[in-house]
Amino acid sequence: MQTMYEQMDTAALDAALADLTRQVDEVKAKGLKLDMARGKPSPAQVDISRPMLDLLSSGADLTDEGVDCSNYGCFEGIPSARRLAGEFLGLPADQTIVLGSSSLNIMQSVLIHYWEKGVPGYTPWSKLDRVKWLCPAPGYDRHFGITQDLGIENVPVRMTETGPDMDEVERLCAADDSIKGMFCVPKYSNPTGITYSDETVRRLATMKAAPDFRIVWDNAYAVHDFTDTPDVLANVFDLAREAGNEDRILGVASTSKITFPGAGIAFFGSSAANVGEVANTLKVGLISANKLNQLMHTRFLPDLDAVRAHMRKHAEFLRPRFACVEEKLEEGLAGTGCGTWSHPHGGYFVSFDGPEGSAKRVGALCAEMGVKLTPAGATWPGGNDPHDTNIRIAPTYPSVEELSEALDVLVLAVKLVSAQLAREARA
Amino acid sequence: MQTMYEQMDTAALDAALADLTRQVDEVKAKGLKLDMARGKPSPAQVDISRPMLDLLSSGADLTDEGVDCSNYGCFEGIPSARRLAGEFLGLPADQTIVLGSSSLNIMQSVLIHYWEKGVPGYTPWSKLDRVKWLCPAPGYDRHFGITQDLGIENVPVRMTETGPDMDEVERLCAADDSIKGMFCVPKYSNPTGITYSDETVRRLATMKAAPDFRIVWDNAYAVHDFTDTPDVLANVFDLAREAGNEDRILGVASTSKITFPGAGIAFFGSSAANVGEVANTLKVGLISANKLNQLMHTRFLPDLDAVRAHMRKHAEFLRPRFACVEEKLEEGLAGTGCGTWSHPHGGYFVSFDGPEGSAKRVGALCAEMGVKLTPAGATWPGGNDPHDTNIRIAPTYPSVEELSEALDVLVLAVKLVSAQLAREARA
């Protein structure tokens, strides 16, 4: 599709450029300092979890169904927390482990485990000449960082409206045994906000792949709905088990965006065999996780119903912010041909795509105008967005007022860069 | 030294054996169930930290010197916690990182880092034909497990009254570049309870070793004194820096045996270069640690003086238990030649050595009588105590009454096994 600037005659385009440049200069003079870079809840949103802090006082019962949470032991996690993890992931409680605050840390530990020791019966990945990993893109930069850090070759696969391009995923996995795994954020995917279709989930669970192929199923936004029409994700564990692939799926999640970011509890779940094996290796480096934090969490959020009720409070903060993004982009860019964006029902991000070759320039221009965005390219492995179009908008941290200002800046930057690109193509 | 049973004539020995066997049968009939296996504080001892739980209530200020502890960020740890870590380890605050609850986990992460990537400028340890690690023994089984799990060859070095046998350590390190590191619990060593002498610390800091040689300086019992004559440990970081070896020392500690086991905060500290490098690699798998737990801890224990005052309360629980061990062993075994034991001024263990070839049998016999001990051999790498003499006594968890009973059982088991060994030598 052509942008409105490409359709202008050169005189009109030059006039538009002059006008946009003047507007940019005006914004620069304001000395703004706004941040739309990372998926953090706003301070007021975080505060809704403060009542949890009153639940473990000095006089509290610090046991959980007979387990003393104030001393060493119970490596796999306390009973109430494993039950919550099971509900959360869609697995029996005894197929879960509840650990410290970070699901990213669990993913890294489990991949290092396979890297060093291999999937039982197969060569350790570190001993193979080449190990590749599928990275649906745009995706989550910290995922890509884990495999990159191990020396695994990240292979991008384009995201679609229904999840990763499954024809491509199936073709690659069937043809290449060196592909050992894949990252998935199956619900409200970071950053596109889409939820994998039932068909995508089924194909991931059943497709042909290397016998030691593993899917990191990072259900980071499992309950992070903010509309009345939440997406519904199929249970990948059931589908994989039915297909005899139950060891394929490594489920993770955490309460970082439910209670306190960085201070929540994190869940791992998989087949019984995987859980036993992963527990044995993780035990080498951990006596037991912070069970008092687990206890505080399950007293506050004893089951998934309680979690959902709590998430409705979070939604009150998220809904106006996502509405603001939609409104500002629609108002500023609809019909211009300068961009498309996602319309998520949950999660933490809006994914924006501008004209080819625009994203890095838009990011730099926004920075000059005082608005910090996630670095352009970050949503692709190695920071390499092949068409340089994608920008991740993280609207949750700023106030609606700040967000509104920041989006005006983004719209202006997209327009100026689009006009510049149109002009340069003519020069 | 001969045991009293070796000195008896055979008739007297057979009578002693019959008498001891009868006593053992009587104990078995009691159906005891006592545990002296792991270094856990007793429930009443843990309870002294309960007031900490009241410090972060829903209305509390959740910032630490400007850092919002309730949201992502501040990977290295909050300012007050790094300051405490610095005081604790004997380093400037900016040469520390404060992470989750487990120092064991930090040690594992750091060793995996060197395993995968190597010390900067040197070959990754995983790419070397052979990597060896010095393990002062008797020592801490979980230390040995970390290196063993990576495929590193653990090399035992005998502990002395002043620390590891430094002549042997220096000889090995000077001769063999494949020795890449060493575990140390320098104060109230697990399990012997001794504190490294100034001379030992100096030699460790200054000795010749491979350029990528690293010492894990696990100061787990830094403030865990329970007598009025606490041991004093030299500052290894200062000595290493003066010798140009400041990158050699990897300091760790945690509050697990200060506040709540498994739910404390853990410290890492080293040279500025090491801290920067380790932080960069750990950041790959962690956005930020649980800063609310850090904040709760530093509000409770703002500095080392507060920690020491708190530790004096812990000592009230530990002193009578260690006195009971001393009294029971003295009463039961003094002058018998059947055992020697340590007399620590702090820490969590008493190290006991029986006759050659006795430890496994004593452990099994105690188990039959209903007393669980740390598995014999656990204090040596690979579970292989070359003389089968060492038993780790962990007296902290049981009540003094239970402990007293358990020690009677241990004394009886040591006597019977000693008598059996004497009889078998004659057969």
PDB file of N, CA, C and O in Angstrom, chain A residues 39-84:
ATOM      1  N   GLY A  39       7.157  -3.190  29.255  1.00  0.00           N
ATOM      2  CA  GLY A  39       5.854  -3.639  29.715  1.00  0.00           C
ATOM      3  C   GLY A  39       5.760  -3.691  31.222  1.00  0.00           C
ATOM      4  O   GLY A  39       5.791  -4.765  31.806  1.00  0.00           O
ATOM      5  N   LYS A  40       5.635  -2.525  31.806  1.00  0.00           N
ATOM      6  CA  LYS A  40       5.511  -2.429  33.261  1.00  0.00           C
ATOM      7  C   LYS A  40       4.150  -1.847  33.596  1.00  0.00           C
ATOM      8  O   LYS A  40       3.727  -0.875  32.977  1.00  0.00           O
ATOM      9  N   PRO A  41       3.467  -2.370  34.597  1.00  0.00           N
ATOM     10  CA  PRO A  41       2.234  -1.717  35.036  1.00  0.00           C
ATOM     11  C   PRO A  41       2.559  -0.369  35.680  1.00  0.00           C
ATOM     12  O   PRO A  41       3.657  -0.155  36.180  1.00  0.00           O
ATOM     13  N   SER A  42       1.576   0.507  35.673  1.00  0.00           N
ATOM     14  CA  SER A  42       1.774   1.815  36.290  1.00  0.00           C
ATOM     15  C   SER A  42       1.787   1.667  37.811  1.00  0.00           C
ATOM     16  O   SER A  42       1.250   0.690  38.347  1.00  0.00           O
ATOM     17  N   PRO A  43       2.377   2.637  38.500  1.00  0.00           N
ATOM     18  CA  PRO A  43       2.416   2.547  39.976  1.00  0.00           C
ATOM     19  C   PRO A  43       1.030   2.374  40.603  1.00  0.00           C
ATOM     20  O   PRO A  43       0.867   1.547  41.510  1.00  0.00           O
ATOM     21  N   ALA A  44       0.038   3.102  40.105  1.00  0.00           N
ATOM     22  CA  ALA A  44      -1.301   2.982  40.694  1.00  0.00           C
ATOM     23  C   ALA A  44      -1.868   1.582  40.460  1.00  0.00           C
ATOM     24  O   ALA A  44      -2.571   1.012  41.301  1.00  0.00           O
ATOM     25  N   GLN A  45      -1.541   1.004  39.304  1.00  0.00           N
ATOM     26  CA  GLN A  45      -2.011  -0.353  39.011  1.00  0.00           C
ATOM     27  C   GLN A  45      -1.347  -1.374  39.948  1.00  0.00           C
ATOM     28  O   GLN A  45      -2.006  -2.284  40.465  1.00  0.00           O
ATOM     29  N   VAL A  46      -0.050  -1.196  40.167  1.00  0.00           N
ATOM     30  CA  VAL A  46       0.671  -2.099  41.077  1.00  0.00           C
ATOM     31  C   VAL A  46       0.049  -2.056  42.471  1.00  0.00           C
ATOM     32  O   VAL A  46      -0.057  -3.086  43.152  1.00  0.00           O
ATOM     33  N   ASP A  47      -0.394  -0.861  42.860  1.00  0.00           N
ATOM     34  CA  ASP A  47      -0.893  -0.687  44.222  1.00  0.00           C
ATOM     35  C   ASP A  47      -2.110  -1.556  44.546  1.00  0.00           C
ATOM     36  O   ASP A  47      -2.393  -1.786  45.730  1.00  0.00           O
ATOM     37  N   ILE A  48      -2.823  -2.044  43.534  1.00  0.00           N
ATOM     38  CA  ILE A  48      -4.002  -2.868  43.855  1.00  0.00           C
ATOM     39  C   ILE A  48      -3.602  -4.175  44.543  1.00  0.00           C
ATOM     40  O   ILE A  48      -4.439  -4.832  45.142  1.00  0.00           O
ATOM     41  N   SER A  49      -2.332  -4.545  44.462  1.00  0.00           N
ATOM     42  CA  SER A  49      -1.892  -5.782  45.138  1.00  0.00           C
ATOM     43  C   SER A  49      -1.368  -5.537  46.549  1.00  0.00           C
ATOM     44  O   SER A  49      -1.004  -6.481  47.252  1.00  0.00           O
ATOM     45  N   ARG A  50      -1.358  -4.303  46.968  1.00  0.00           N
ATOM     46  CA  ARG A  50      -0.827  -4.005  48.309  1.00  0.00           C
ATOM     47  C   ARG A  50      -1.529  -4.760  49.439  1.00  0.00           C
ATOM     48  O   ARG A  50      -0.865  -5.162  50.407  1.00  0.00           O
ATOM     49  N   PRO A  51      -2.849  -4.987  49.368  1.00  0.00           N
ATOM     50  CA  PRO A  51      -3.475  -5.724  50.486  1.00  0.00           C
ATOM     51  C   PRO A  51      -2.824  -7.095  50.737  1.00  0.00           C
ATOM     52  O   PRO A  51      -2.890  -7.618  51.851  1.00  0.00           O
ATOM     53  N   MET A  52      -2.191  -7.656  49.731  1.00  0.00           N
ATOM     54  CA  MET A  52      -1.505  -8.940  49.914  1.00  0.00           C
ATOM     55  C   MET A  52      -0.441  -8.850  50.996  1.00  0.00           C
ATOM     56  O   MET A  52      -0.181  -9.830  51.704  1.00  0.00           O
ATOM     57  N   LEU A  53       0.157  -7.661  51.124  1.00  0.00           N
ATOM     58  CA  LEU A  53       1.273  -7.504  52.066  1.00  0.00           C
ATOM     59  C   LEU A  53       0.839  -7.628  53.528  1.00  0.00           C
ATOM     60  O   LEU A  53       1.670  -7.826  54.410  1.00  0.00           O
ATOM     61  N   ASP A  54      -0.483  -7.510  53.765  1.00  0.00           N
ATOM     62  CA  ASP A  54      -0.956  -7.626  55.150  1.00  0.00           C
ATOM     63  C   ASP A  54      -1.221  -9.071  55.564  1.00  0.00           C
ATOM     64  O   ASP A  54      -1.531  -9.339  56.731  1.00  0.00           O
ATOM     65  N   LEU A  55      -1.117  -9.991  54.631  1.00  0.00           N
ATOM     66  CA  LEU A  55      -1.580 -11.358  54.916  1.00  0.00           C
ATOM     67  C   LEU A  55      -0.580 -12.204  55.685  1.00  0.00           C
ATOM     68  O   LEU A  55      -0.954 -13.155  56.350  1.00  0.00           O
ATOM     69  N   LEU A  56       0.696 -11.884  55.555  1.00  0.00           N
ATOM     70  CA  LEU A  56       1.684 -12.612  56.361  1.00  0.00           C
ATOM     71  C   LEU A  56       2.284 -11.670  57.395  1.00  0.00           C
ATOM     72  O   LEU A  56       3.332 -11.074  57.180  1.00  0.00           O
ATOM     73  N   SER A  57       1.622 -11.532  58.498  1.00  0.00           N
ATOM     74  CA  SER A  57       2.153 -10.693  59.577  1.00  0.00           C
ATOM     75  C   SER A  57       2.863 -11.589  60.583  1.00  0.00           C
ATOM     76  O   SER A  57       2.893 -12.805  60.441  1.00  0.00           O
ATOM     77  N   SER A  58       3.420 -10.977  61.618  1.00  0.00           N
ATOM     78  CA  SER A  58       4.229 -11.745  62.572  1.00  0.00           C
ATOM     79  C   SER A  58       3.423 -12.833  63.280  1.00  0.00           C
ATOM     80  O   SER A  58       3.979 -13.833  63.707  1.00  0.00           O
ATOM     81  N   GLY A  59       2.118 -12.623  63.386  1.00  0.00           N
ATOM     82  CA  GLY A  59       1.305 -13.614  64.081  1.00  0.00           C
ATOM     83  C   GLY A  59       0.686 -14.667  63.182  1.00  0.00           C
ATOM     84  O   GLY A  59      -0.060 -15.542  63.653  1.00  0.00           O
ATOM     85  N   ALA A  60       0.970 -14.602  61.908  1.00  0.00           N
ATOM     86  CA  ALA A  60       0.287 -15.484  60.950  1.00  0.00           C
ATOM     87  C   ALA A  60       0.734 -16.939  61.079  1.00  0.00           C
ATOM     88  O   ALA A  60       1.849 -17.232  61.505  1.00  0.00           O
ATOM     89  N   ASP A  61      -0.161 -17.817  60.703  1.00  0.00           N
ATOM     90  CA  ASP A  61       0.195 -19.230  60.545  1.00  0.00           C
ATOM     91  C   ASP A  61       1.058 -19.329  59.286  1.00  0.00           C
ATOM     92  O   ASP A  61       0.623 -18.967  58.198  1.00  0.00           O
ATOM     93  N   LEU A  62       2.274 -19.785  59.467  1.00  0.00           N
ATOM     94  CA  LEU A  62       3.198 -19.837  58.321  1.00  0.00           C
ATOM     95  C   LEU A  62       3.297 -21.247  57.732  1.00  0.00           C
ATOM     96  O   LEU A  62       4.298 -21.587  57.097  1.00  0.00           O
ATOM     97  N   THR A  63       2.257 -22.043  57.943  1.00  0.00           N
ATOM     98  CA  THR A  63       2.258 -23.373  57.324  1.00  0.00           C
ATOM     99  C   THR A  63       1.208 -23.427  56.228  1.00  0.00           C
ATOM    100  O   THR A  63       0.212 -22.710  56.250  1.00  0.00           O
ATOM    101  N   ASP A  64       1.449 -24.283  55.272  1.00  0.00           N
ATOM    102  CA  ASP A  64       0.533 -24.492  54.159  1.00  0.00           C
ATOM    103  C   ASP A  64       0.228 -25.983  54.074  1.00  0.00           C
ATOM    104  O   ASP A  64       1.069 -26.764  53.643  1.00  0.00           O
ATOM    105  N   GLU A  65      -0.924 -26.351  54.560  1.00  0.00           N
ATOM    106  CA  GLU A  65      -1.313 -27.764  54.546  1.00  0.00           C
ATOM    107  C   GLU A  65      -0.197 -28.638  55.129  1.00  0.00           C
ATOM    108  O   GLU A  65       0.196 -29.652  54.543  1.00  0.00           O
ATOM    109  N   GLY A  66       0.298 -28.204  56.258  1.00  0.00           N
ATOM    110  CA  GLY A  66       1.300 -29.004  56.968  1.00  0.00           C
ATOM    111  C   GLY A  66       2.737 -28.676  56.631  1.00  0.00           C
ATOM    112  O   GLY A  66       3.648 -29.115  57.327  1.00  0.00           O
ATOM    113  N   VAL A  67       2.942 -27.920  55.571  1.00  0.00           N
ATOM    114  CA  VAL A  67       4.317 -27.570  55.193  1.00  0.00           C
ATOM    115  C   VAL A  67       4.719 -26.272  55.887  1.00  0.00           C
ATOM    116  O   VAL A  67       4.027 -25.258  55.757  1.00  0.00           O
ATOM    117  N   ASP A  68       5.847 -26.311  56.608  1.00  0.00           N
ATOM    118  CA  ASP A  68       6.367 -25.107  57.256  1.00  0.00           C
ATOM    119  C   ASP A  68       7.039 -24.248  56.189  1.00  0.00           C
ATOM    120  O   ASP A  68       8.087 -24.608  55.656  1.00  0.00           O
ATOM    121  N   CYS A  69       6.444 -23.113  55.889  1.00  0.00           N
ATOM    122  CA  CYS A  69       6.962 -22.243  54.819  1.00  0.00           C
ATOM    123  C   CYS A  69       8.102 -21.355  55.308  1.00  0.00           C
ATOM    124  O   CYS A  69       8.690 -20.633  54.515  1.00  0.00           O
ATOM    125  N   SER A  70       8.413 -21.408  56.600  1.00  0.00           N
ATOM    126  CA  SER A  70       9.433 -20.516  57.142  1.00  0.00           C
ATOM    127  C   SER A  70      10.786 -21.196  57.284  1.00  0.00           C
ATOM    128  O   SER A  70      11.705 -20.622  57.867  1.00  0.00           O
ATOM    129  N   ASN A  71      10.914 -22.415  56.758  1.00  0.00           N
ATOM    130  CA  ASN A  71      12.188 -23.121  56.882  1.00  0.00           C
ATOM    131  C   ASN A  71      12.495 -23.818  55.547  1.00  0.00           C
ATOM    132  O   ASN A  71      11.689 -23.795  54.626  1.00  0.00           O
ATOM    133  N   TYR A  72      13.671 -24.414  55.451  1.00  0.00           N
ATOM    134  CA  TYR A  72      14.049 -25.115  54.228  1.00  0.00           C
ATOM    135  C   TYR A  72      13.084 -26.258  53.903  1.00  0.00           C
ATOM    136  O   TYR A  72      12.410 -26.779  54.783  1.00  0.00           O
ATOM    137  N   GLY A  73      13.081 -26.684  52.670  1.00  0.00           N
ATOM    138  CA  GLY A  73      12.351 -27.879  52.277  1.00  0.00           C
ATOM    139  C   GLY A  73      11.266 -27.609  51.260  1.00  0.00           C
ATOM    140  O   GLY A  73      10.994 -26.467  50.906  1.00  0.00           O
ATOM    141  N   CYS A  74      10.647 -28.691  50.784  1.00  0.00           N
ATOM    142  CA  CYS A  74       9.522 -28.608  49.845  1.00  0.00           C
ATOM    143  C   CYS A  74       9.954 -27.924  48.547  1.00  0.00           C
ATOM    144  O   CYS A  74       9.341 -26.943  48.108  1.00  0.00           O
ATOM    145  N   PHE A  75      11.007 -28.450  47.946  1.00  0.00           N
ATOM    146  CA  PHE A  75      11.592 -27.843  46.753  1.00  0.00           C
ATOM    147  C   PHE A  75      10.576 -27.541  45.657  1.00  0.00           C
ATOM    148  O   PHE A  75      10.627 -26.484  45.018  1.00  0.00           O
ATOM    149  N   GLU A  76       9.662 -28.459  45.410  1.00  0.00           N
ATOM    150  CA  GLU A  76       8.739 -28.298  44.268  1.00  0.00           C
ATOM    151  C   GLU A  76       7.729 -27.174  44.464  1.00  0.00           C
ATOM    152  O   GLU A  76       7.032 -26.804  43.524  1.00  0.00           O
ATOM    153  N   GLY A  77       7.660 -26.638  45.677  1.00  0.00           N
ATOM    154  CA  GLY A  77       6.689 -25.582  45.953  1.00  0.00           C
ATOM    155  C   GLY A  77       5.632 -26.083  46.916  1.00  0.00           C
ATOM    156  O   GLY A  77       5.402 -27.292  47.036  1.00  0.00           O
ATOM    157  N   ILE A  78       4.982 -25.140  47.605  1.00  0.00           N
ATOM    158  CA  ILE A  78       4.001 -25.531  48.622  1.00  0.00           C
ATOM    159  C   ILE A  78       2.721 -26.013  47.937  1.00  0.00           C
ATOM    160  O   ILE A  78       2.428 -25.639  46.797  1.00  0.00           O
ATOM    161  N   PRO A  79       1.943 -26.862  48.624  1.00  0.00           N
ATOM    162  CA  PRO A  79       0.770 -27.482  47.975  1.00  0.00           C
ATOM    163  C   PRO A  79      -0.194 -26.468  47.352  1.00  0.00           C
ATOM    164  O   PRO A  79      -0.624 -26.644  46.209  1.00  0.00           O
ATOM    165  N   SER A  80      -0.521 -25.408  48.086  1.00  0.00           N
ATOM    166  CA  SER A  80      -1.509 -24.460  47.547  1.00  0.00           C
ATOM    167  C   SER A  80      -0.972 -23.762  46.298  1.00  0.00           C
ATOM    168  O   SER A  80      -1.730 -23.467  45.365  1.00  0.00           O
ATOM    169  N   ALA A  81       0.320 -23.517  46.272  1.00  0.00           N
ATOM    170  CA  ALA A  81       0.904 -22.825  45.115  1.00  0.00           C
ATOM    171  C   ALA A  81       0.986 -23.754  43.906  1.00  0.00           C
ATOM    172  O   ALA A  81       0.784 -23.329  42.758  1.00  0.00           O
ATOM    173  N   ARG A  82       1.268 -25.022  44.147  1.00  0.00           N
ATOM    174  CA  ARG A  82       1.300 -25.961  43.014  1.00  0.00           C
ATOM    175  C   ARG A  82      -0.107 -26.171  42.458  1.00  0.00           C
ATOM    176  O   ARG A  82      -0.284 -26.348  41.261  1.00  0.00           O
ATOM    177  N   ARG A  83      -1.095 -26.130  43.338  1.00  0.00           N
ATOM    178  CA  ARG A  83      -2.472 -26.258  42.857  1.00  0.00           C
ATOM    179  C   ARG A  83      -2.818 -25.061  41.967  1.00  0.00           C
ATOM    180  O   ARG A  83      -3.406 -25.208  40.895  1.00  0.00           O
ATOM    181  N   LEU A  84      -2.431 -23.877  42.428  1.00  0.00           N
ATOM    182  CA  LEU A  84      -2.685 -22.672  41.626  1.00  0.00           C
ATOM    183  C   LEU A  84      -1.928 -22.753  40.294  1.00  0.00           C
ATOM    184  O   LEU A  84      -2.472 -22.433  39.239  1.00  0.00           O
TER     185      LEU A  84
END
